[in-house]
Coordinates of C-alpha atoms in Angstrom, one line a residue:
M1 CA -116.0 -4.0 26.9
T2 CA -114.9 -2.7 23.5
D3 CA -114.8 0.8 22.1
T4 CA -118.3 0.1 20.6
T5 CA -119.9 -1.4 23.7
R6 CA -121.0 0.0 27.0
E7 CA -121.0 -1.9 30.3
I8 CA -124.3 -1.6 32.2
T9 CA -125.8 -3.1 35.3
L10 CA -129.4 -4.1 35.6
T11 CA -131.1 -5.7 38.6
V12 CA -133.5 -8.1 37.0
N13 CA -136.0 -9.9 39.1
G14 CA -133.8 -9.2 42.2
T15 CA -130.5 -10.4 40.6
E16 CA -127.9 -7.8 39.7
R17 CA -126.4 -8.5 36.2
T18 CA -123.5 -6.5 34.6
F19 CA -122.9 -7.0 30.9
D20 CA -121.8 -5.2 27.7
V21 CA -124.2 -3.8 25.1
E22 CA -124.0 -1.9 21.9
P23 CA -125.2 1.7 22.5
Q24 CA -128.2 1.1 20.2
T25 CA -129.3 -2.1 21.9
L26 CA -133.0 -1.9 22.9
L27 CA -133.9 -2.9 26.4
V28 CA -136.1 -5.8 25.2
H29 CA -133.2 -7.2 23.2
A30 CA -130.8 -6.8 26.1
L31 CA -133.2 -8.7 28.4
R32 CA -133.9 -11.5 25.8
D33 CA -130.6 -11.9 24.0
E34 CA -128.0 -10.9 26.6
L35 CA -129.7 -12.1 29.8
G36 CA -132.0 -14.9 28.6
Y37 CA -135.3 -13.4 30.0
T38 CA -137.4 -14.3 27.0
G39 CA -140.9 -13.7 28.6
S40 CA -141.0 -10.2 27.2
K41 CA -141.9 -10.5 23.5
V42 CA -140.9 -8.4 20.5
G43 CA -144.1 -7.6 18.6
C44 CA -144.4 -4.3 16.8
E45 CA -141.1 -2.7 17.7
S46 CA -143.0 0.6 18.0
S47 CA -144.5 0.6 21.5
L48 CA -148.0 -0.1 20.1
C49 CA -148.7 -3.7 21.0
G50 CA -147.5 -4.0 24.6
A51 CA -145.9 -7.5 24.2
C52 CA -142.6 -6.1 25.5
T53 CA -144.1 -4.6 28.7
I54 CA -141.9 -4.9 31.8
H55 CA -141.6 -3.0 35.0
V56 CA -138.7 -0.6 35.3
D57 CA -138.2 0.9 38.8
G58 CA -141.8 -0.2 39.6
R59 CA -143.4 1.3 36.5
A60 CA -144.9 -0.6 33.6
V61 CA -143.0 0.4 30.4
K62 CA -142.8 -0.9 26.8
S63 CA -139.2 -1.9 26.4
C64 CA -139.0 -2.2 22.6
T65 CA -138.1 1.4 21.9
L66 CA -135.9 2.0 25.0
L67 CA -132.2 2.0 24.8
A68 CA -130.7 -0.3 27.4
V69 CA -127.8 2.0 28.2
R70 CA -130.3 4.6 29.4
Y71 CA -131.4 2.2 32.1
D72 CA -128.0 1.4 33.6
G73 CA -128.7 0.9 37.4
A74 CA -132.4 0.2 37.0
E75 CA -134.5 -2.4 38.8
I76 CA -136.4 -4.5 36.3
T77 CA -139.2 -7.0 36.7
T78 CA -140.1 -9.3 33.9
V79 CA -142.8 -11.9 33.8
E80 CA -140.2 -14.5 35.0
G81 CA -140.0 -12.5 38.3
L82 CA -143.7 -12.9 39.1
A83 CA -143.7 -16.5 40.4
D84 CA -141.9 -17.4 43.6
G85 CA -140.4 -20.7 42.7
E86 CA -143.3 -23.1 42.0
D87 CA -145.8 -20.7 43.6
L88 CA -147.6 -18.6 40.9
H89 CA -148.2 -15.0 41.4
P90 CA -152.0 -14.2 41.7
L91 CA -151.9 -12.8 38.2
Q92 CA -150.5 -16.0 36.8
Q93 CA -152.9 -18.1 38.8
A94 CA -155.9 -15.9 37.6
F95 CA -154.9 -16.0 34.0
R96 CA -154.7 -19.8 34.2
E97 CA -158.0 -20.1 36.1
E98 CA -159.9 -17.7 33.8
H99 CA -158.3 -18.9 30.5
G100 CA -156.9 -15.4 30.0
L101 CA -154.5 -16.6 27.3
Q102 CA -154.5 -18.6 24.1
C103 CA -151.3 -18.4 22.2
G104 CA -149.6 -16.6 25.2
Y105 CA -147.6 -14.1 23.1
C106 CA -149.3 -11.0 24.7
T107 CA -149.7 -12.5 28.1
P108 CA -146.5 -11.3 29.8
G109 CA -147.1 -7.7 28.8
M110 CA -150.8 -8.0 29.8
M111 CA -149.8 -9.3 33.2
L112 CA -147.2 -6.6 33.9
T113 CA -149.6 -3.9 32.8
A114 CA -152.3 -5.4 34.9
L115 CA -149.9 -5.6 37.9
S116 CA -149.4 -1.8 37.7
L117 CA -153.2 -1.3 37.6
L118 CA -153.8 -3.5 40.6
E119 CA -151.0 -1.9 42.6
D120 CA -152.6 1.5 42.0
N121 CA -156.2 0.3 42.1
P122 CA -156.8 -3.0 43.9
D123 CA -160.5 -3.2 43.0
P124 CA -160.8 -1.8 39.4
T125 CA -164.1 -1.9 37.5
R126 CA -164.2 -3.9 34.2
S127 CA -164.1 -0.5 32.4
E128 CA -161.0 0.5 34.3
I129 CA -159.3 -2.8 33.5
R130 CA -160.1 -2.4 29.8
D131 CA -158.8 1.2 29.9
A132 CA -155.6 0.1 31.5
L133 CA -155.0 -2.6 29.0
K134 CA -155.8 -0.5 25.9
G135 CA -152.1 -0.3 25.1
N136 CA -151.7 -4.1 24.9
V137 CA -152.9 -6.0 21.9
C138 CA -154.2 -9.5 21.9
R139 CA -155.1 -11.1 18.6
C140 CA -156.6 -14.3 20.0
T141 CA -158.8 -13.9 23.0
G142 CA -161.2 -11.0 22.4
Y143 CA -160.1 -9.7 25.8
H144 CA -163.2 -10.9 27.8
N145 CA -161.2 -13.7 29.6
I146 CA -158.2 -11.3 30.1
V147 CA -160.5 -8.8 31.9
D148 CA -162.0 -11.7 34.0
A149 CA -158.4 -12.8 34.9
V150 CA -157.4 -9.3 36.0
E151 CA -160.6 -9.0 38.1
R152 CA -159.8 -12.4 39.6
A153 CA -156.2 -11.5 40.3
G154 CA -157.4 -8.4 42.2
E155 CA -159.6 -10.7 44.3
L156 CA -156.7 -13.1 45.0
M157 CA -154.4 -10.2 45.9
A158 CA -156.9 -8.7 48.2
A159 CA -157.3 -12.1 49.9
G160 CA -153.7 -12.1 50.8
E161 CA -152.1 -14.1 48.0
P162 CA -148.4 -13.6 47.8
E163 CA -147.2 -10.2 46.5
L164 CA -144.7 -9.7 43.8
S165 CA -141.4 -11.1 45.1
G166 CA -138.9 -9.7 42.6
A167 CA -137.0 -12.9 42.8
D168 CA -136.2 -15.4 40.0

């Protein structure tokens, strides 16, 4: 640590990590550049597109405008934390089955936003899914397959597919 950096500790996908960041480092950049969790994308850098969505202490947040130092001690889940080894999370499985992605840039943020929805409402209507995803922009799919994927993930989760593990 130098006079211009701050030491912070984040628990990311179940693993505690302590590292130094500049006070102005955004959380998305700390995750990507300092810790190597590149699933969260940098899109608009203004919290409008949702590509940077992660879970912080169990809540979906857009990490591109949040200062990493403010989240010292937080528990974070990124898209990399959804799978349990080779076993896909129901959201990942559903996105694959329903072709809910094309270029994949928005997919991590879509999945983590959808996870929050499904944790709060395990059987949402298509309208509720669209409403929950309105803060996430996809320029490729037209959203129909994404909504199908979230609907399917809800079915898989209700059928007892593995829950979010929080592990790498």
